[in-house]
Short mmCIF file of C-alpha atoms in Angstrom, two decimals:
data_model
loop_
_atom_site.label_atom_id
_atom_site.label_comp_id
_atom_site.label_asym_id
_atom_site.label_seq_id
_atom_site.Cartn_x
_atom_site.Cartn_y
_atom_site.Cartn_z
CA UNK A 49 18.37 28.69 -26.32
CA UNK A 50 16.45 29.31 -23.06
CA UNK A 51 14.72 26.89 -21.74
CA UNK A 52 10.75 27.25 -20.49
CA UNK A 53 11.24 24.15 -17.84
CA UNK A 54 7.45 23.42 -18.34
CA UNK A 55 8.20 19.70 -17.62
CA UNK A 56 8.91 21.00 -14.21
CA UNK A 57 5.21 21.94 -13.35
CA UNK A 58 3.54 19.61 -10.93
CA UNK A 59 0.81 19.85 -8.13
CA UNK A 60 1.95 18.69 -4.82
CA UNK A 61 0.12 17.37 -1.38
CA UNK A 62 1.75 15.34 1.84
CA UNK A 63 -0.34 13.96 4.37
CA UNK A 64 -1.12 13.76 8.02
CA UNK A 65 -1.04 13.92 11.72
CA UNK A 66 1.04 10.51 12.96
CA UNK A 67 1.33 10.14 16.51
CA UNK A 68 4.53 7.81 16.21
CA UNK A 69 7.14 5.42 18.44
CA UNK A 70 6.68 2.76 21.63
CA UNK A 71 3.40 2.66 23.18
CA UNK A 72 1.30 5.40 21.20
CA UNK A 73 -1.76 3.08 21.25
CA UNK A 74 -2.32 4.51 24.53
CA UNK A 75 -3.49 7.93 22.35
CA UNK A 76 -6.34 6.50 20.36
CA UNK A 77 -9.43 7.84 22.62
CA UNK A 78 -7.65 11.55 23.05
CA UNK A 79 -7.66 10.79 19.03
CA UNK A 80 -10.75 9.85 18.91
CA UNK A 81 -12.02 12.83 21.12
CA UNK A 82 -10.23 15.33 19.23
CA UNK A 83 -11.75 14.30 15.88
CA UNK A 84 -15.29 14.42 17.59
CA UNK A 85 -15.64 10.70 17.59
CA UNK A 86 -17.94 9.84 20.19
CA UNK A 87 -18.75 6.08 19.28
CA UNK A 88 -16.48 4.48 16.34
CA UNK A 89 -16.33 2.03 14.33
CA UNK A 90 -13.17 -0.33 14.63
CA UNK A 91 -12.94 -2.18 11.65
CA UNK A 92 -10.66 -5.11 11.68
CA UNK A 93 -9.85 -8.57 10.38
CA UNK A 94 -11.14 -11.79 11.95
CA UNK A 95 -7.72 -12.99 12.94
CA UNK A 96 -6.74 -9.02 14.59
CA UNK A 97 -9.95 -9.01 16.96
CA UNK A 98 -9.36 -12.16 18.67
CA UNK A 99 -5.83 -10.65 19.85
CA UNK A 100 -4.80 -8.80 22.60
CA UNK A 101 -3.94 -5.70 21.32
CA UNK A 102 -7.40 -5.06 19.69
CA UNK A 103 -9.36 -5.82 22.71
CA UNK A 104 -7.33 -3.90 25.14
CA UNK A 105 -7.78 -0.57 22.25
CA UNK A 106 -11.49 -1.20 22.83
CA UNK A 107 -11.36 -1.66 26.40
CA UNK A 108 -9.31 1.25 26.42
CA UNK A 109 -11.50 3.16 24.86
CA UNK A 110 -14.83 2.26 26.87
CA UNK A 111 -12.66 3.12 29.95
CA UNK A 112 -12.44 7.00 28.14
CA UNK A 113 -16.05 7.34 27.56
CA UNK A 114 -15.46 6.04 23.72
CA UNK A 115 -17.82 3.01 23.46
CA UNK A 116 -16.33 1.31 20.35
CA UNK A 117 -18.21 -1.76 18.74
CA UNK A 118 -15.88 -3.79 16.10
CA UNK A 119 -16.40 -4.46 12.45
CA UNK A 120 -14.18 -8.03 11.48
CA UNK A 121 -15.72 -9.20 8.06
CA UNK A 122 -12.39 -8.14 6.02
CA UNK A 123 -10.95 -10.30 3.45
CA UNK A 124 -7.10 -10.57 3.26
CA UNK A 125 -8.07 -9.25 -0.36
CA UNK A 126 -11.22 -7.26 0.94
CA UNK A 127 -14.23 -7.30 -1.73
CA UNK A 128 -17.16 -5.20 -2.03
CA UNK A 129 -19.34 -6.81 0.09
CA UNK A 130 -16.86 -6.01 2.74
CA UNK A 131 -17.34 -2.67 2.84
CA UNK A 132 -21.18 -2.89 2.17
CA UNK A 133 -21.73 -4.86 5.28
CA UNK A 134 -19.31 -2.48 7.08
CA UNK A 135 -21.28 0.50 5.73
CA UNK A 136 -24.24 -1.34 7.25
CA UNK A 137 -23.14 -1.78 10.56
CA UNK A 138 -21.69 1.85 10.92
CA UNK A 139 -25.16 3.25 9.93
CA UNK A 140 -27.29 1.00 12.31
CA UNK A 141 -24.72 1.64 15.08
CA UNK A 142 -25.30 5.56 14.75
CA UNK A 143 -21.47 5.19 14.72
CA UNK A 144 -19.40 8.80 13.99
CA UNK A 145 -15.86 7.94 12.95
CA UNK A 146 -13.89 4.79 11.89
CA UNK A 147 -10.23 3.50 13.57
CA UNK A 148 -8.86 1.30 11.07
CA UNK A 149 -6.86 -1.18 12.59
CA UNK A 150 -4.46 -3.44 11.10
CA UNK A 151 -2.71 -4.56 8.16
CA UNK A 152 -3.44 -3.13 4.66
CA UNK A 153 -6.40 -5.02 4.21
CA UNK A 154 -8.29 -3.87 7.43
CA UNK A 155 -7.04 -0.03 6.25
CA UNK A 156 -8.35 -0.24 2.76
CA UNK A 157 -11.32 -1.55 3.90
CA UNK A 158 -11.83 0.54 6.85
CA UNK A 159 -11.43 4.09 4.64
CA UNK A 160 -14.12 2.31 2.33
CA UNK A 161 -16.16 2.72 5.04
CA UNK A 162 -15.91 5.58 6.50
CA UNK A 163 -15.98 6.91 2.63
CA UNK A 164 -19.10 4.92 1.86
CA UNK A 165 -20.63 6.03 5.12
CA UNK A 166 -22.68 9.00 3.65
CA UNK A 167 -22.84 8.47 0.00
CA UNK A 168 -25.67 7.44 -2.16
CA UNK A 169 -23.77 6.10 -5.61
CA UNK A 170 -21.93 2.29 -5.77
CA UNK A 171 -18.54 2.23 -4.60
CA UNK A 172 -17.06 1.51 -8.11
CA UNK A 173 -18.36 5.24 -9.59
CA UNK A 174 -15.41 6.80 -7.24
CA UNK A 175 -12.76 4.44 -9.04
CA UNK A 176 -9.32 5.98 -9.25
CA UNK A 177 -10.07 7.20 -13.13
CA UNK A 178 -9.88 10.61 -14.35
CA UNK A 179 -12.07 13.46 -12.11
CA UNK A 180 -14.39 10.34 -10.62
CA UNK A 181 -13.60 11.26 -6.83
CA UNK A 182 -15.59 14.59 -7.58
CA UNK A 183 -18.80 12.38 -7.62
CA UNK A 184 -19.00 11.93 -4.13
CA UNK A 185 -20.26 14.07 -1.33
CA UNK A 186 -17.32 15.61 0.87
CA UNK A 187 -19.32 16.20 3.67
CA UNK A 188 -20.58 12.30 3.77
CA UNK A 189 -16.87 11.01 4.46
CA UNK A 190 -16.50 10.06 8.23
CA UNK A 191 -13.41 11.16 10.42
CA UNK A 192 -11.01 8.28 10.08
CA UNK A 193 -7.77 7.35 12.41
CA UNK A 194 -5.69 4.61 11.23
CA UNK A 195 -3.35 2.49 12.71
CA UNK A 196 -1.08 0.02 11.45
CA UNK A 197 -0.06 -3.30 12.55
CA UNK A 198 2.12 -4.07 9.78
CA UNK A 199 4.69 -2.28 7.99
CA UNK A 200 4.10 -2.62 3.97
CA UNK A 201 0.84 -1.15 2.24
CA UNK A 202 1.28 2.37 4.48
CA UNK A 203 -2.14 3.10 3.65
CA UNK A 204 -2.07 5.15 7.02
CA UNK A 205 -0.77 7.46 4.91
CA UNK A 206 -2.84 7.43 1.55
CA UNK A 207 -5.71 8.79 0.03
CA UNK A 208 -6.96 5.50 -1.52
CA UNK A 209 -8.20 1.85 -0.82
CA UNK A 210 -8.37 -1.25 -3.26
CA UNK A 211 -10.76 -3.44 -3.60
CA UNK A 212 -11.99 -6.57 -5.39
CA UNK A 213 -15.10 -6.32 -7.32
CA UNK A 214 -16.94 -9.50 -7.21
CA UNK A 215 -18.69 -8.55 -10.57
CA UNK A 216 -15.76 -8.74 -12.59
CA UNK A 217 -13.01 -10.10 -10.36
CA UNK A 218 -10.70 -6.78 -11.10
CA UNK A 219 -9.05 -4.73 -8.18
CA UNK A 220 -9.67 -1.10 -7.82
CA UNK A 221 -8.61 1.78 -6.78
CA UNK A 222 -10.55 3.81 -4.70
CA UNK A 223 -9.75 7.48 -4.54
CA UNK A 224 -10.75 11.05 -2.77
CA UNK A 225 -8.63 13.10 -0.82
CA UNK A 226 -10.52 12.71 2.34
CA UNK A 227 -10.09 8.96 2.65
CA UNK A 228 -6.61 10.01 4.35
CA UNK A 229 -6.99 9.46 7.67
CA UNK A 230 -6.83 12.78 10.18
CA UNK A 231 -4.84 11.16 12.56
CA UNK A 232 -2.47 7.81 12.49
CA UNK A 233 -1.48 6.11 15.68
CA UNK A 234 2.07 4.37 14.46
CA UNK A 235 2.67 2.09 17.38
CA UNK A 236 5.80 -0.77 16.27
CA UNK A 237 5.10 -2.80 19.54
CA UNK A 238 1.88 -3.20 17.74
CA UNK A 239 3.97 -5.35 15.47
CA UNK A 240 5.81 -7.30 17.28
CA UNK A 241 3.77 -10.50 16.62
CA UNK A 242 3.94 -10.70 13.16
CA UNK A 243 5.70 -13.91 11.82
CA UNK A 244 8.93 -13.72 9.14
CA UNK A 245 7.23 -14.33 5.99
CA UNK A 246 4.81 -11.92 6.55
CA UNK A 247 7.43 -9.26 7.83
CA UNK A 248 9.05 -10.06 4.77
CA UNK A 249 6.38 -10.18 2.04
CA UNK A 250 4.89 -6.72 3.94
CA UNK A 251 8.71 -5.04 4.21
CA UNK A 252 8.95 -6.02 0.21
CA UNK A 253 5.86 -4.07 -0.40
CA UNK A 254 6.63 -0.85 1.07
CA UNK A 255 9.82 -1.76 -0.67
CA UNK A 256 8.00 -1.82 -4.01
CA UNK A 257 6.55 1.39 -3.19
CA UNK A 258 9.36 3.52 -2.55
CA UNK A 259 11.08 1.87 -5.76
CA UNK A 260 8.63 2.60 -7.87
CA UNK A 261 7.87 5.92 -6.96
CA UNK A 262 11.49 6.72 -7.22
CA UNK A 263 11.37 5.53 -10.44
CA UNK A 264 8.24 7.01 -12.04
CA UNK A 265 8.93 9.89 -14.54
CA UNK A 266 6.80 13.21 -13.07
CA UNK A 267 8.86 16.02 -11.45
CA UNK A 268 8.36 15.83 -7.92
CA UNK A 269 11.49 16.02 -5.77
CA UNK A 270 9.52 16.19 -2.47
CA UNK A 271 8.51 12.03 -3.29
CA UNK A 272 11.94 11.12 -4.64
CA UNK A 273 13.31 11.98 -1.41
CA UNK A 274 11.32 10.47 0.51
CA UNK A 275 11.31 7.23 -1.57
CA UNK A 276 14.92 6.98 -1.06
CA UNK A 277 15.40 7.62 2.46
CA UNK A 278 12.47 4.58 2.68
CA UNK A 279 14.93 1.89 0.64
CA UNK A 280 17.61 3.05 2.82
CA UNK A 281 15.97 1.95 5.92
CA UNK A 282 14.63 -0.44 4.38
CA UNK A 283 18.01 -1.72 3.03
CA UNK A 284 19.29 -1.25 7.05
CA UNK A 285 16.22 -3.13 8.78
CA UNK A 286 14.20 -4.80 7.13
CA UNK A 287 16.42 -8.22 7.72
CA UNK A 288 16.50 -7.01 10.97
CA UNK A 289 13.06 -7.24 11.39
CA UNK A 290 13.02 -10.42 9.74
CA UNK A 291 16.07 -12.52 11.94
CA UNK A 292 14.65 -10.75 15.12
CA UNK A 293 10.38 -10.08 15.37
CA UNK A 294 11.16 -8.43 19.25
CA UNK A 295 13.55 -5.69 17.84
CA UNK A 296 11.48 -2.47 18.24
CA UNK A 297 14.25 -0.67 16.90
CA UNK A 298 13.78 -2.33 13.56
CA UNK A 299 10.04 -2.50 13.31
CA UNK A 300 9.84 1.00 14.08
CA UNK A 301 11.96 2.26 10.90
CA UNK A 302 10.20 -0.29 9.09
CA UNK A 303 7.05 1.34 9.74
CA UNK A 304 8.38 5.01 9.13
CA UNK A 305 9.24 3.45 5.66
CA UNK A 306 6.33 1.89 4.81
CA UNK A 307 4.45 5.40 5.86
CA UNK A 308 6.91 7.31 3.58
CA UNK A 309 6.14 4.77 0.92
CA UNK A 310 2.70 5.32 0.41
CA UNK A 311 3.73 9.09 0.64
CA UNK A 312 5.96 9.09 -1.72
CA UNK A 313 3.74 7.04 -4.35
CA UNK A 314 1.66 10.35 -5.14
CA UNK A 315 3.83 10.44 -7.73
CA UNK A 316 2.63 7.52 -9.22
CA UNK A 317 3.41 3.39 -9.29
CA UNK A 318 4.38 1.57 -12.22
CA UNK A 319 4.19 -1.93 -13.89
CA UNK A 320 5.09 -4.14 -10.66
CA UNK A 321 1.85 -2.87 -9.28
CA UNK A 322 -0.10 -3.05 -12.32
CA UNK A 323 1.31 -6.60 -12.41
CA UNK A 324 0.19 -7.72 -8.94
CA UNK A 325 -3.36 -6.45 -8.79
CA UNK A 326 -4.45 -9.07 -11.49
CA UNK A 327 -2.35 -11.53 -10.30
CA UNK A 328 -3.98 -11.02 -6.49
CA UNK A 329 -7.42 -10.45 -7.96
CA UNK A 330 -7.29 -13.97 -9.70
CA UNK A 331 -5.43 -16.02 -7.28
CA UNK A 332 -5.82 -14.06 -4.06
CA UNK A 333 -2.19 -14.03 -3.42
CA UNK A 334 -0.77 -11.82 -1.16
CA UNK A 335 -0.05 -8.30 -2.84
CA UNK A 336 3.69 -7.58 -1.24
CA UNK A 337 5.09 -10.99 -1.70
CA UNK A 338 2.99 -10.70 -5.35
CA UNK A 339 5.13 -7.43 -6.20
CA UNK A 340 8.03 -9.01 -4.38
CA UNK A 341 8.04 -11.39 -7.15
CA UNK A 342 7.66 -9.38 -9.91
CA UNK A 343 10.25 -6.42 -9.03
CA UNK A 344 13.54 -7.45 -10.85
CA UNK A 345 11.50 -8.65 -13.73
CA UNK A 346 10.13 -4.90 -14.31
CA UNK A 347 13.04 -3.28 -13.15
CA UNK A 348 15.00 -5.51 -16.06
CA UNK A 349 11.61 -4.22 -18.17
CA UNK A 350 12.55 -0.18 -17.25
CA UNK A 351 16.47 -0.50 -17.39
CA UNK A 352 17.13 1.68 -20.17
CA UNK A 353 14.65 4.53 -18.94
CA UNK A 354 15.64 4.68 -14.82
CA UNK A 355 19.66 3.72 -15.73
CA UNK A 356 20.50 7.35 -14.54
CA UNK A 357 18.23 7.02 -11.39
CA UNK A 358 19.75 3.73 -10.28
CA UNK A 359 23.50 5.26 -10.25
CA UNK A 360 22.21 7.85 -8.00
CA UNK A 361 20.28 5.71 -5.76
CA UNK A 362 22.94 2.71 -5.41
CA UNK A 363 24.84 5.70 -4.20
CA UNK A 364 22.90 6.67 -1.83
CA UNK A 365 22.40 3.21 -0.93
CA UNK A 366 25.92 2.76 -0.31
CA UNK A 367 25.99 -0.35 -2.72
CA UNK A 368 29.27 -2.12 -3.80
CA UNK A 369 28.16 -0.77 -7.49
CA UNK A 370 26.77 2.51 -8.61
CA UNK A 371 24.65 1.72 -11.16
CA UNK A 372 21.56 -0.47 -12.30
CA UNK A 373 23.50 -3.36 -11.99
CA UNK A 374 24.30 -2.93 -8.15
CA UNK A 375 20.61 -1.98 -7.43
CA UNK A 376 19.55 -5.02 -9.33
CA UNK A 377 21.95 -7.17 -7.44
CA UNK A 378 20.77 -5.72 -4.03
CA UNK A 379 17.38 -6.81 -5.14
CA UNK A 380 17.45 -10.33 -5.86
CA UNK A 381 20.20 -11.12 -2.96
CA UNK A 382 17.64 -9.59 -0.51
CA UNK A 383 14.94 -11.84 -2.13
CA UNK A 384 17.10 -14.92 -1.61
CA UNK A 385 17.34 -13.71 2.35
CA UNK A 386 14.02 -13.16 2.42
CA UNK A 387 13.01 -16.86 1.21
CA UNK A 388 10.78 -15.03 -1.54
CA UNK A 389 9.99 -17.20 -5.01
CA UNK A 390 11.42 -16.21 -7.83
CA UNK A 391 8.92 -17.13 -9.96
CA UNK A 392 5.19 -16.68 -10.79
CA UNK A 393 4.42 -20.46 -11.04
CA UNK A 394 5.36 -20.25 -7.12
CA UNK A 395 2.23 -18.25 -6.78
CA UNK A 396 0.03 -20.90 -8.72
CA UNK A 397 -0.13 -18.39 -11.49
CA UNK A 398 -1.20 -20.50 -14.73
CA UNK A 399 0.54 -20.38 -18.41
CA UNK A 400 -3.40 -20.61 -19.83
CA UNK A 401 -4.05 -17.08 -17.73
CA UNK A 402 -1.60 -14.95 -18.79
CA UNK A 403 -3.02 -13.04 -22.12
CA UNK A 404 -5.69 -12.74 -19.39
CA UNK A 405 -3.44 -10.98 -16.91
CA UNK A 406 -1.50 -8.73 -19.41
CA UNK A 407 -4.76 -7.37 -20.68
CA UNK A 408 -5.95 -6.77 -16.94
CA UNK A 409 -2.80 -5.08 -16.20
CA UNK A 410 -2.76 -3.09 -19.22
CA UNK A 411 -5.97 -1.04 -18.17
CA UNK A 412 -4.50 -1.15 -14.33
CA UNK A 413 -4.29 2.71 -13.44
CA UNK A 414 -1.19 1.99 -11.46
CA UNK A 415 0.60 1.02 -14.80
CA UNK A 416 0.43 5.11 -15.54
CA UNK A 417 3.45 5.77 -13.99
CA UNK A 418 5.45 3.21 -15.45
CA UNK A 419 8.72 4.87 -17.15
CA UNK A 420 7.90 2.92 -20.14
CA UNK A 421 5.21 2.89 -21.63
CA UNK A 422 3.07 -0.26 -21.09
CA UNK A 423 1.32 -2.53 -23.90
CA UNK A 424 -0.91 -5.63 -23.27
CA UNK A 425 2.13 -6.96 -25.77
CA UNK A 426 5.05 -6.22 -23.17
CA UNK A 427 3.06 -6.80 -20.44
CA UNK A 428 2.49 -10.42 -22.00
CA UNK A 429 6.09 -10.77 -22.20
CA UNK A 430 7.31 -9.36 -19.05
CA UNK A 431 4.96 -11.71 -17.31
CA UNK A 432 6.62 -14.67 -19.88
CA UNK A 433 9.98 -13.66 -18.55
CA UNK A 434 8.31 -13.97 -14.76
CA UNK A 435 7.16 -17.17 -15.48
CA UNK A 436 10.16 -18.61 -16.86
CA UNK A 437 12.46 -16.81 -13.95
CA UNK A 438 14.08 -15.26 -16.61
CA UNK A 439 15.24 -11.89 -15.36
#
């Protein structure tokens, strides 16, 4: 019998311009210039734009004849109102572009804004949900250039940006193809002052992303790659990065991996993510050491479905087992040398919340590409099992 292979059709898209490696911050106003920004918007958190390595961007800039004025008012879990008040600011300021500077937070945030910059409907009509991103106006969307200053969310490299909404305390997605930026400016010495736990918790979440992208059931060979060339330098350097903060070496391929993560999550997420965004949404933890937390637990979950997947990626992997059970072993070791819990109730997460949280994670878009199907019933036990510690 002859096979059609219509399982293999699939659309595909990779990103964008990264200007990466040692001292690339020195590139943002030629950026800036060649994406006719003539006075951006930085947009920041309050902890980033009391440091050195913000201030000297915007003195930098001013120097190149790119006056930039800074937007700080980002919440570690940014919120609506963040990106309203940014919107604000880059309309009074006449501002034509936004850098986005920072951690996952400030990104998200700052390709809100830029998004929001010339559109007239609420933020929450572009959520990530069927042909929504069609609403907006194309031509509204502001140039954006994006640099990181951790390795973990790699939104430099995505097309979306969550956010809380206050009305209903639920995280969403934000979505268009536009909100990736033109141009990302991937500088590790920017890194170099991040403490352990946060290396850790951030390295775990690009982590997450490459895993679960790998794992996710669509046809796209372009993202599996890429996912597993991120866990193997992620495998090599992320304790690196950890033990030793200076190492440029190591924050460097942690922030190719990270990039590659968010890449390679086009093909979709899966149930740690759906997991996490209730779980941050309601407790404001913080999202990598959140899907940190919940990966064996949903990897244990998908075990029958991705058994044939984990042989081939413990090979590449060069684990002491090829199979599930060597990936799985990988996993938790590397949380133990991390120092990440290994339970929920290490997060404050309550036993009275969690019908709550399996019905918010059951309507969680990110729980789409799950490779088993997900129920507010084994969501309610998955998060009983990562309560318990029960993997």
């Amino acid at each position: 019998m002859t096979s059609t292979a219509s399982h293999l059709k699939s659309n595909w898209s990779f990103p964008t311009q990264v200007l990466f490696g040692p001292g690339r911050i020195a590139s943002l106003a030629r950026a800036c210039k060649a994406l006719n920004m003539h006075r951006p918007l930085l947009v920041t958190d309050p902890t980033l734009a009391k440091l050195d390595i913000v201030q000297e961007a915007l003195a930098a800039n001013l120097h190149a004849g790119v006056p930039t004025e800074i937007f700080s008012e980002v919440k570690p879990n940014p919120v609506g109102q963040n990106v309203l008040d940014g919107v604000r600011q880059y309309r009074d300021g006449g501002h034509d572009g936004v850098i986005a500077f920072g951690g996952g937070s400030a990104l998200d945030c700052g390709k809100a804004i830029a998004f929001m910059a010339g559109q007239t409907r609420p933020i929450w009509d572009f959520e990530d949900r069927g042909d929504n991103w069609k609403l907006a106006d194309p031509a509204g969307i502001a140039p954006i250039i994006a640099v990181p200053t951790t390795a973990g969310t790699g939104s430099e490299t995505g097309r979306a940006g969550v956010i809380l909404d206050e009305s209903d305390n639920t995280k969403k997605i934000i979505f268009h193809p536009k909100m990736l930026p033109s141009t990302v400016i991937s500088d590790p010495e920017l890194t170099l002052g991040l403490p352990a736990h946060v290396t850790a918790a951030t390295g775990m979440d690009a982590l997450a992303h490459c895993l679960e992208a790998y794992c996710a059931p669509d046809f796209q060979p372009l993202c599996d790659g890429i996912a597993v060339e991120g866990l193997r330098l992620i495998k090599a350097w992320l304790p690196v990065a950890v033990k030793d903060g200076s190492n440029v070496e190591a924050r460097a391929n942690m922030l190719a991996a990270a990039s590659m993560g968010s890449t390679a999550f086009q093909k979709g997420l899966g149930a740690i993510h759906a997991l996490s965004h209730p779980v941050g949404a309601l407790y404001d933890s913080h999202h990598g050491l959140t899907n940190a937390v919940f990966m064996p637990y949903v990897l244990a979950f998908n075990r029958e479905a991705i058994a044939e997947k984990m042989v081939r990626l413990a090979a590449w992997l060069d684990l002491p087992s090829h199979d599930f059970d060597g990936v799985m072993g990988w996993i938790l070791d590397l949380r133990v040398e991390l120092e990440i819990p290994h339970a929920l109730t290490a997060l404050g997460v309550e036993e009275a919340r969690l019908d709550q949280l399996a019905e918010m994670a059951a309507v969680d878009p990110a729980g789409g590409g799950n490779p088993v199907p997900l129920t507010v019933a084994n969501l309610r036990s998955l998060l009983d099992k990562a309560m318990s510690g029960e993997v």
